[in-house]
């Protein structure tokens, strides 16, 4: 079950990168906050997403992984880091079964 509000929790390093990019981009002609956050009006296609993932996988030198596999790896990382189950469930938009 998903939580009613899908919030994205960002690590400080990623948040800092977004803030720095916002500072650079907001002065450009035609800038809008909606475009900065959501991008173009059309949704990203599966092939575009796959192409971008492949590019960054090659760039980083890590093994190939699917978006769903990345989600599982993230969950495993949180579990191994001894993060509370309820926080992991919230982050993954699941409910904790008791």
Tab-separated table of C-alpha atoms in Angstrom:
chain	number	residue	atom	x	y	z
A	1	UNK	CA	0.000	0.000	0.000
A	2	UNK	CA	1.285	3.419	-0.893
A	3	UNK	CA	1.334	6.373	1.446
A	4	UNK	CA	-1.179	9.133	0.609
A	5	UNK	CA	1.563	11.652	-0.110
A	6	UNK	CA	4.594	10.485	-2.081
A	7	UNK	CA	7.399	12.535	-0.577
A	8	UNK	CA	10.927	12.224	-1.873
A	9	UNK	CA	13.677	12.264	0.733
A	10	UNK	CA	16.994	13.501	-0.631
A	11	UNK	CA	20.406	13.141	0.904
A	12	UNK	CA	22.162	16.426	1.650
A	13	UNK	CA	24.725	15.987	-1.144
A	14	UNK	CA	22.002	15.592	-3.774
A	15	UNK	CA	19.982	18.423	-2.279
A	16	UNK	CA	23.061	20.679	-2.434
A	17	UNK	CA	23.524	19.810	-6.109
A	18	UNK	CA	19.903	20.737	-6.838
A	19	UNK	CA	20.296	24.031	-4.979
A	20	UNK	CA	23.483	24.863	-6.900
A	21	UNK	CA	21.833	24.015	-10.208
A	22	UNK	CA	18.791	26.119	-9.295
A	23	UNK	CA	21.043	29.112	-8.591
A	24	UNK	CA	22.640	28.769	-12.043
A	25	UNK	CA	19.424	28.072	-13.958
A	26	UNK	CA	16.991	30.558	-12.391
A	27	UNK	CA	18.598	33.527	-14.153
A	28	UNK	CA	18.088	32.081	-17.633
A	29	UNK	CA	15.492	33.597	-19.923
A	30	UNK	CA	12.187	31.702	-19.749
A	31	UNK	CA	13.045	29.867	-16.526
A	32	UNK	CA	10.104	28.492	-14.556
A	33	UNK	CA	10.195	26.509	-11.338
A	34	UNK	CA	7.748	23.962	-12.794
A	35	UNK	CA	10.092	23.241	-15.699
A	36	UNK	CA	13.088	23.041	-13.348
A	37	UNK	CA	11.325	20.478	-11.150
A	38	UNK	CA	9.250	18.511	-13.649
A	39	UNK	CA	11.052	19.050	-16.949
A	40	UNK	CA	9.186	19.097	-20.228
A	41	UNK	CA	5.420	18.717	-20.376
A	42	UNK	CA	5.604	15.318	-22.087
A	43	UNK	CA	6.428	12.325	-19.867
A	44	UNK	CA	9.798	10.625	-20.178
A	45	UNK	CA	9.504	7.522	-22.358
A	46	UNK	CA	10.778	4.132	-21.219
A	47	UNK	CA	13.387	4.160	-23.992
A	48	UNK	CA	14.655	7.630	-22.988
A	49	UNK	CA	14.867	6.547	-19.353
A	50	UNK	CA	16.682	3.327	-20.302
A	51	UNK	CA	19.104	5.257	-22.521
A	52	UNK	CA	19.883	7.751	-19.748
A	53	UNK	CA	20.316	4.974	-17.170
A	54	UNK	CA	22.662	3.108	-19.528
A	55	UNK	CA	24.686	6.282	-20.051
A	56	UNK	CA	25.137	6.899	-16.321
A	57	UNK	CA	25.832	3.215	-15.637
A	58	UNK	CA	28.645	3.260	-18.220
A	59	UNK	CA	29.907	6.585	-16.872
A	60	UNK	CA	30.020	5.322	-13.275
A	61	UNK	CA	31.371	1.857	-14.087
A	62	UNK	CA	28.781	0.031	-11.954
A	63	UNK	CA	27.005	-3.165	-13.036
A	64	UNK	CA	23.818	-2.954	-15.095
A	65	UNK	CA	20.653	-2.734	-12.973
A	66	UNK	CA	16.967	-2.146	-13.688
A	67	UNK	CA	15.032	0.667	-11.978
A	68	UNK	CA	13.211	-1.988	-9.923
A	69	UNK	CA	16.527	-3.611	-9.011
A	70	UNK	CA	17.802	-0.202	-7.949
A	71	UNK	CA	14.771	0.136	-5.664
A	72	UNK	CA	15.555	-3.250	-4.076
A	73	UNK	CA	19.240	-2.345	-3.666
A	74	UNK	CA	18.226	0.897	-1.976
A	75	UNK	CA	15.931	-0.996	0.410
A	76	UNK	CA	18.716	-3.502	1.185
A	77	UNK	CA	21.131	-0.658	1.875
A	78	UNK	CA	18.665	0.926	4.316
A	79	UNK	CA	18.062	-2.412	6.082
A	80	UNK	CA	21.808	-3.093	6.398
A	81	UNK	CA	22.219	0.444	7.761
A	82	UNK	CA	19.775	-0.540	10.535
A	83	UNK	CA	17.218	2.099	9.551
A	84	UNK	CA	13.885	1.626	11.334
A	85	UNK	CA	11.415	-0.523	9.353
A	86	UNK	CA	8.700	2.122	9.507
A	87	UNK	CA	11.048	4.738	7.986
A	88	UNK	CA	12.039	2.338	5.207
A	89	UNK	CA	8.378	1.560	4.511
A	90	UNK	CA	7.563	5.266	4.410
A	91	UNK	CA	10.446	5.972	2.036
A	92	UNK	CA	9.383	3.132	-0.282
A	93	UNK	CA	5.699	4.076	0.089
A	94	UNK	CA	4.770	0.757	1.710
A	95	UNK	CA	3.056	-0.119	4.971
A	96	UNK	CA	4.710	-2.186	7.693
A	97	UNK	CA	2.982	-5.544	8.190
A	98	UNK	CA	2.774	-6.639	11.832
